[in-house]
PDB file of C-alpha atoms in Angstrom:
ATOM      1  CA  MET A   1     -54.255  69.301-167.824  1.00  0.00           C
ATOM      2  CA  THR A   2     -55.291  72.630-169.743  1.00  0.00           C
ATOM      3  CA  LYS A   3     -55.054  75.266-166.877  1.00  0.00           C
ATOM      4  CA  ALA A   4     -56.173  74.158-163.347  1.00  0.00           C
ATOM      5  CA  PRO A   5     -58.876  76.277-162.312  1.00  0.00           C
ATOM      6  CA  GLU A   6     -58.645  79.472-160.165  1.00  0.00           C
ATOM      7  CA  GLY A   7     -56.860  78.600-156.723  1.00  0.00           C
ATOM      8  CA  TRP A   8     -56.503  74.913-157.748  1.00  0.00           C
ATOM      9  CA  GLU A   9     -52.921  73.182-158.272  1.00  0.00           C
ATOM     10  CA  ALA A  10     -52.671  70.374-160.999  1.00  0.00           C
ATOM     11  CA  ARG A  11     -50.602  67.751-159.387  1.00  0.00           C
ATOM     12  CA  GLY A  12     -49.867  64.360-161.056  1.00  0.00           C
ATOM     13  CA  PRO A  13     -48.707  63.305-164.020  1.00  0.00           C
ATOM     14  CA  ARG A  14     -50.645  59.727-163.496  1.00  0.00           C
ATOM     15  CA  PRO A  15     -53.484  59.937-161.987  1.00  0.00           C
ATOM     16  CA  MET A  16     -53.829  63.722-162.627  1.00  0.00           C
ATOM     17  CA  ASN A  17     -55.332  65.644-159.324  1.00  0.00           C
ATOM     18  CA  LEU A  18     -56.246  69.085-158.280  1.00  0.00           C
ATOM     19  CA  PHE A  19     -55.078  70.326-155.073  1.00  0.00           C
ATOM     20  CA  ARG A  20     -56.535  73.055-153.379  1.00  0.00           C
ATOM     21  CA  ARG A  21     -56.348  74.040-149.666  1.00  0.00           C
ATOM     22  CA  PHE A  22     -59.213  76.775-147.912  1.00  0.00           C
ATOM     23  CA  GLU A  23     -58.419  78.348-145.075  1.00  0.00           C
ATOM     24  CA  PHE A  24     -61.101  80.284-143.066  1.00  0.00           C
ATOM     25  CA  THR A  25     -60.896  82.493-139.931  1.00  0.00           C
ATOM     26  CA  ARG A  26     -63.383  79.963-137.408  1.00  0.00           C
ATOM     27  CA  TYR A  27     -65.043  76.633-136.897  1.00  0.00           C
ATOM     28  CA  SER A  28     -68.213  77.526-138.132  1.00  0.00           C
ATOM     29  CA  GLU A  29     -67.373  79.021-141.134  1.00  0.00           C
ATOM     30  CA  THR A  30     -65.332  75.861-141.683  1.00  0.00           C
ATOM     31  CA  ARG A  31     -68.622  73.796-140.596  1.00  0.00           C
ATOM     32  CA  ARG A  32     -70.761  75.595-142.960  1.00  0.00           C
ATOM     33  CA  PHE A  33     -67.968  75.318-145.655  1.00  0.00           C
ATOM     34  CA  LEU A  34     -67.878  71.609-145.537  1.00  0.00           C
ATOM     35  CA  ASP A  35     -71.883  71.321-145.131  1.00  0.00           C
ATOM     36  CA  ALA A  36     -72.050  72.759-148.168  1.00  0.00           C
ATOM     37  CA  LEU A  37     -69.453  71.120-149.864  1.00  0.00           C
ATOM     38  CA  ALA A  38     -70.997  67.059-148.602  1.00  0.00           C
ATOM     39  CA  GLU A  39     -74.629  68.766-150.683  1.00  0.00           C
ATOM     40  CA  LEU A  40     -72.697  70.347-153.599  1.00  0.00           C
ATOM     41  CA  SER A  41     -70.867  66.551-154.015  1.00  0.00           C
ATOM     42  CA  ALA A  42     -73.991  64.599-153.484  1.00  0.00           C
ATOM     43  CA  ARG A  43     -76.294  66.891-155.871  1.00  0.00           C
ATOM     44  CA  VAL A  44     -73.703  66.426-158.703  1.00  0.00           C
ATOM     45  CA  GLY A  45     -72.570  62.760-158.099  1.00  0.00           C
ATOM     46  CA  ARG A  46     -68.689  63.243-157.681  1.00  0.00           C
ATOM     47  CA  HIS A  47     -66.682  63.023-154.597  1.00  0.00           C
ATOM     48  CA  PRO A  48     -63.601  64.481-153.689  1.00  0.00           C
ATOM     49  CA  GLN A  49     -60.494  61.906-153.380  1.00  0.00           C
ATOM     50  CA  ASN A  50     -59.488  62.772-150.299  1.00  0.00           C
ATOM     51  CA  ILE A  51     -60.462  66.019-147.746  1.00  0.00           C
ATOM     52  CA  ASN A  52     -58.461  66.756-145.017  1.00  0.00           C
ATOM     53  CA  PHE A  53     -59.718  69.120-142.397  1.00  0.00           C
ATOM     54  CA  GLY A  54     -59.352  71.119-139.258  1.00  0.00           C
ATOM     55  CA  ALA A  55     -60.683  73.981-137.691  1.00  0.00           C
ATOM     56  CA  THR A  56     -59.842  76.562-139.647  1.00  0.00           C
ATOM     57  CA  TYR A  57     -58.882  74.609-143.382  1.00  0.00           C
ATOM     58  CA  VAL A  58     -59.760  72.666-145.653  1.00  0.00           C
ATOM     59  CA  ASN A  59     -57.732  70.561-148.439  1.00  0.00           C
ATOM     60  CA  ILE A  60     -59.412  69.037-150.829  1.00  0.00           C
ATOM     61  CA  THR A  61     -57.989  66.988-153.638  1.00  0.00           C
ATOM     62  CA  LEU A  62     -60.116  65.533-156.900  1.00  0.00           C
ATOM     63  CA  GLU A  63     -58.426  62.451-159.133  1.00  0.00           C
ATOM     64  CA  VAL A  64     -58.739  62.476-162.265  1.00  0.00           C
ATOM     65  CA  ALA A  65     -58.142  58.610-163.200  1.00  0.00           C
ATOM     66  CA  GLU A  66     -56.330  57.718-165.848  1.00  0.00           C
ATOM     67  CA  GLY A  67     -58.174  58.086-169.662  1.00  0.00           C
ATOM     68  CA  GLU A  68     -61.037  60.355-167.470  1.00  0.00           C
ATOM     69  CA  SER A  69     -62.017  63.383-168.814  1.00  0.00           C
ATOM     70  CA  GLU A  70     -60.577  66.082-166.867  1.00  0.00           C
ATOM     71  CA  ALA A  71     -64.036  68.252-167.513  1.00  0.00           C
ATOM     72  CA  PRO A  72     -66.433  67.217-164.854  1.00  0.00           C
ATOM     73  CA  TRP A  73     -63.470  67.940-162.376  1.00  0.00           C
ATOM     74  CA  SER A  74     -62.837  70.710-163.653  1.00  0.00           C
ATOM     75  CA  GLU A  75     -65.875  72.293-163.223  1.00  0.00           C
ATOM     76  CA  LEU A  76     -66.500  71.038-159.733  1.00  0.00           C
ATOM     77  CA  ALA A  77     -63.328  72.621-158.658  1.00  0.00           C
ATOM     78  CA  GLN A  78     -65.350  76.112-159.920  1.00  0.00           C
ATOM     79  CA  GLN A  79     -68.362  74.904-157.857  1.00  0.00           C
ATOM     80  CA  ILE A  80     -66.184  74.209-154.528  1.00  0.00           C
ATOM     81  CA  ASN A  81     -65.020  77.829-154.898  1.00  0.00           C
ATOM     82  CA  ALA A  82     -67.915  79.354-155.431  1.00  0.00           C
ATOM     83  CA  LEU A  83     -69.220  77.823-151.824  1.00  0.00           C
ATOM     84  CA  THR A  84     -66.937  79.834-150.459  1.00  0.00           C
ATOM     85  CA  GLU A  85     -68.419  82.845-151.126  1.00  0.00           C
ATOM     86  CA  ALA A  86     -70.814  82.368-149.083  1.00  0.00           C
ATOM     87  CA  SER A  87     -69.183  80.660-146.392  1.00  0.00           C
ATOM     88  CA  GLY A  88     -66.684  83.391-145.531  1.00  0.00           C
ATOM     89  CA  GLU A  89     -62.746  81.906-146.555  1.00  0.00           C
ATOM     90  CA  ARG A  90     -60.308  84.445-145.584  1.00  0.00           C
TER      91      ARG A  90
ATOM     92  CA  MET B   1     -51.371  58.265-121.264  1.00  0.00           C
ATOM     93  CA  THR B   2     -52.016  55.170-119.372  1.00  0.00           C
ATOM     94  CA  LYS B   3     -54.222  53.437-121.991  1.00  0.00           C
ATOM     95  CA  ALA B   4     -55.360  54.850-125.167  1.00  0.00           C
ATOM     96  CA  PRO B   5     -59.344  53.401-125.708  1.00  0.00           C
ATOM     97  CA  GLU B   6     -59.847  50.806-127.297  1.00  0.00           C
ATOM     98  CA  GLY B   7     -58.884  50.886-131.457  1.00  0.00           C
ATOM     99  CA  TRP B   8     -57.169  53.891-130.652  1.00  0.00           C
ATOM    100  CA  GLU B   9     -53.155  54.592-131.079  1.00  0.00           C
ATOM    101  CA  ALA B  10     -51.717  56.861-128.673  1.00  0.00           C
ATOM    102  CA  ARG B  11     -49.109  58.791-130.481  1.00  0.00           C
ATOM    103  CA  GLY B  12     -46.653  61.733-128.841  1.00  0.00           C
ATOM    104  CA  PRO B  13     -44.966  62.196-126.605  1.00  0.00           C
ATOM    105  CA  ARG B  14     -45.124  66.045-127.008  1.00  0.00           C
ATOM    106  CA  PRO B  15     -48.381  66.695-127.905  1.00  0.00           C
ATOM    107  CA  MET B  16     -49.534  63.614-126.903  1.00  0.00           C
ATOM    108  CA  ASN B  17     -52.237  62.450-129.975  1.00  0.00           C
ATOM    109  CA  LEU B  18     -54.909  59.868-130.181  1.00  0.00           C
ATOM    110  CA  PHE B  19     -55.394  58.473-133.681  1.00  0.00           C
ATOM    111  CA  ARG B  20     -57.908  55.857-135.250  1.00  0.00           C
ATOM    112  CA  ARG B  21     -58.789  55.029-138.541  1.00  0.00           C
ATOM    113  CA  PHE B  22     -62.367  54.085-139.251  1.00  0.00           C
ATOM    114  CA  GLU B  23     -63.068  51.992-142.505  1.00  0.00           C
ATOM    115  CA  PHE B  24     -66.885  51.484-144.047  1.00  0.00           C
ATOM    116  CA  THR B  25     -68.117  49.697-147.057  1.00  0.00           C
ATOM    117  CA  ARG B  26     -69.525  52.304-148.658  1.00  0.00           C
ATOM    118  CA  TYR B  27     -69.923  56.413-149.176  1.00  0.00           C
ATOM    119  CA  SER B  28     -73.431  56.808-147.578  1.00  0.00           C
ATOM    120  CA  GLU B  29     -72.069  54.784-144.179  1.00  0.00           C
ATOM    121  CA  THR B  30     -68.744  56.960-144.654  1.00  0.00           C
ATOM    122  CA  ARG B  31     -71.220  60.201-144.675  1.00  0.00           C
ATOM    123  CA  ARG B  32     -73.436  59.566-141.699  1.00  0.00           C
ATOM    124  CA  PHE B  33     -70.358  58.977-139.643  1.00  0.00           C
ATOM    125  CA  LEU B  34     -69.009  62.340-140.546  1.00  0.00           C
ATOM    126  CA  ASP B  35     -72.640  63.864-139.588  1.00  0.00           C
ATOM    127  CA  ALA B  36     -72.520  62.057-136.366  1.00  0.00           C
ATOM    128  CA  LEU B  37     -69.375  63.002-135.538  1.00  0.00           C
ATOM    129  CA  ALA B  38     -70.139  66.871-136.096  1.00  0.00           C
ATOM    130  CA  GLU B  39     -72.832  66.775-134.107  1.00  0.00           C
ATOM    131  CA  LEU B  40     -71.010  65.164-131.047  1.00  0.00           C
ATOM    132  CA  SER B  41     -68.155  67.492-131.604  1.00  0.00           C
ATOM    133  CA  ALA B  42     -70.665  70.285-131.327  1.00  0.00           C
ATOM    134  CA  ARG B  43     -72.215  68.588-128.158  1.00  0.00           C
ATOM    135  CA  VAL B  44     -69.225  68.331-126.140  1.00  0.00           C
ATOM    136  CA  GLY B  45     -67.531  71.192-127.526  1.00  0.00           C
ATOM    137  CA  ARG B  46     -64.300  69.502-128.432  1.00  0.00           C
ATOM    138  CA  HIS B  47     -63.316  68.751-131.985  1.00  0.00           C
ATOM    139  CA  PRO B  48     -60.919  66.807-133.606  1.00  0.00           C
ATOM    140  CA  GLN B  49     -57.367  68.464-134.614  1.00  0.00           C
ATOM    141  CA  ASN B  50     -57.455  66.767-138.121  1.00  0.00           C
ATOM    142  CA  ILE B  51     -59.976  64.543-140.141  1.00  0.00           C
ATOM    143  CA  ASN B  52     -58.875  63.258-143.017  1.00  0.00           C
ATOM    144  CA  PHE B  53     -61.343  61.329-145.353  1.00  0.00           C
ATOM    145  CA  GLY B  54     -62.661  59.782-148.115  1.00  0.00           C
ATOM    146  CA  ALA B  55     -65.083  57.441-149.444  1.00  0.00           C
ATOM    147  CA  THR B  56     -64.939  54.485-147.666  1.00  0.00           C
ATOM    148  CA  TYR B  57     -62.202  56.037-144.495  1.00  0.00           C
ATOM    149  CA  VAL B  58     -62.308  58.578-141.817  1.00  0.00           C
ATOM    150  CA  ASN B  59     -58.850  59.099-139.663  1.00  0.00           C
ATOM    151  CA  ILE B  60     -59.141  61.161-136.619  1.00  0.00           C
ATOM    152  CA  THR B  61     -56.355  62.706-134.746  1.00  0.00           C
ATOM    153  CA  LEU B  62     -57.148  64.572-131.230  1.00  0.00           C
ATOM    154  CA  GLU B  63     -54.590  66.563-129.777  1.00  0.00           C
ATOM    155  CA  VAL B  64     -53.903  66.573-126.322  1.00  0.00           C
ATOM    156  CA  ALA B  65     -51.920  69.646-125.602  1.00  0.00           C
ATOM    157  CA  GLU B  66     -48.965  69.588-123.045  1.00  0.00           C
ATOM    158  CA  GLY B  67     -50.404  70.293-119.173  1.00  0.00           C
ATOM    159  CA  GLU B  68     -53.885  68.988-120.435  1.00  0.00           C
ATOM    160  CA  SER B  69     -55.493  66.381-118.856  1.00  0.00           C
ATOM    161  CA  GLU B  70     -56.170  63.637-121.502  1.00  0.00           C
ATOM    162  CA  ALA B  71     -58.939  62.477-119.751  1.00  0.00           C
ATOM    163  CA  PRO B  72     -62.137  64.318-121.765  1.00  0.00           C
ATOM    164  CA  TRP B  73     -60.345  63.471-125.144  1.00  0.00           C
ATOM    165  CA  SER B  74     -60.341  59.775-123.915  1.00  0.00           C
ATOM    166  CA  GLU B  75     -63.826  60.252-123.397  1.00  0.00           C
ATOM    167  CA  LEU B  76     -64.566  61.899-126.851  1.00  0.00           C
ATOM    168  CA  ALA B  77     -62.459  58.821-128.561  1.00  0.00           C
ATOM    169  CA  GLN B  78     -64.522  56.318-126.592  1.00  0.00           C
ATOM    170  CA  GLN B  79     -67.933  58.559-127.586  1.00  0.00           C
ATOM    171  CA  ILE B  80     -66.714  58.404-131.398  1.00  0.00           C
ATOM    172  CA  ASN B  81     -65.830  54.532-131.362  1.00  0.00           C
ATOM    173  CA  ALA B  82     -69.648  54.634-129.803  1.00  0.00           C
ATOM    174  CA  LEU B  83     -70.735  56.217-133.251  1.00  0.00           C
ATOM    175  CA  THR B  84     -69.507  53.499-135.344  1.00  0.00           C
ATOM    176  CA  GLU B  85     -72.428  51.524-133.662  1.00  0.00           C
ATOM    177  CA  ALA B  86     -74.926  53.471-135.619  1.00  0.00           C
ATOM    178  CA  SER B  87     -73.012  54.293-138.809  1.00  0.00           C
ATOM    179  CA  GLY B  88     -71.834  50.352-139.785  1.00  0.00           C
ATOM    180  CA  GLU B  89     -68.262  50.716-139.690  1.00  0.00           C
ATOM    181  CA  ARG B  90     -66.915  47.374-140.769  1.00  0.00           C
TER     182      ARG B  90
END
């Protein structure tokens, strides 16, 4: 992993994961973000390995399997970041 | 907690939580279950304390706060169970 996308933490080394926690001020914003994330994943055909959420937070783990290129996961991380601009992350 | 609803594990004692893991055969079924769960939560105005999911599983934790009645949470657990009949839990 050359450099993790803005706000993401590279965890590894095998498999290499990208992790980020997003926090929101209310559930409706969390919900909007989760829905947008599901749509994004369906559109790009690439899904987080794990999503852990409560009323006002969402923790996302992207898993880069051994031997797999990290580029599309890094791109997905950036696309997820872009979603927060629309969903009111604090 | 008198008796946990079918498939749920009571974890406690303070706060008392109800926990259940649901497993699915494919992501589309997991997705359908998650969407139905979000609709159910919005309808009853009661949300799980935590939802942790990947492609083919969903772990749900319901938190019964100290001094709060367990009845509505137990009812929510049963309503969540009913959702799986429609979403193909294995």
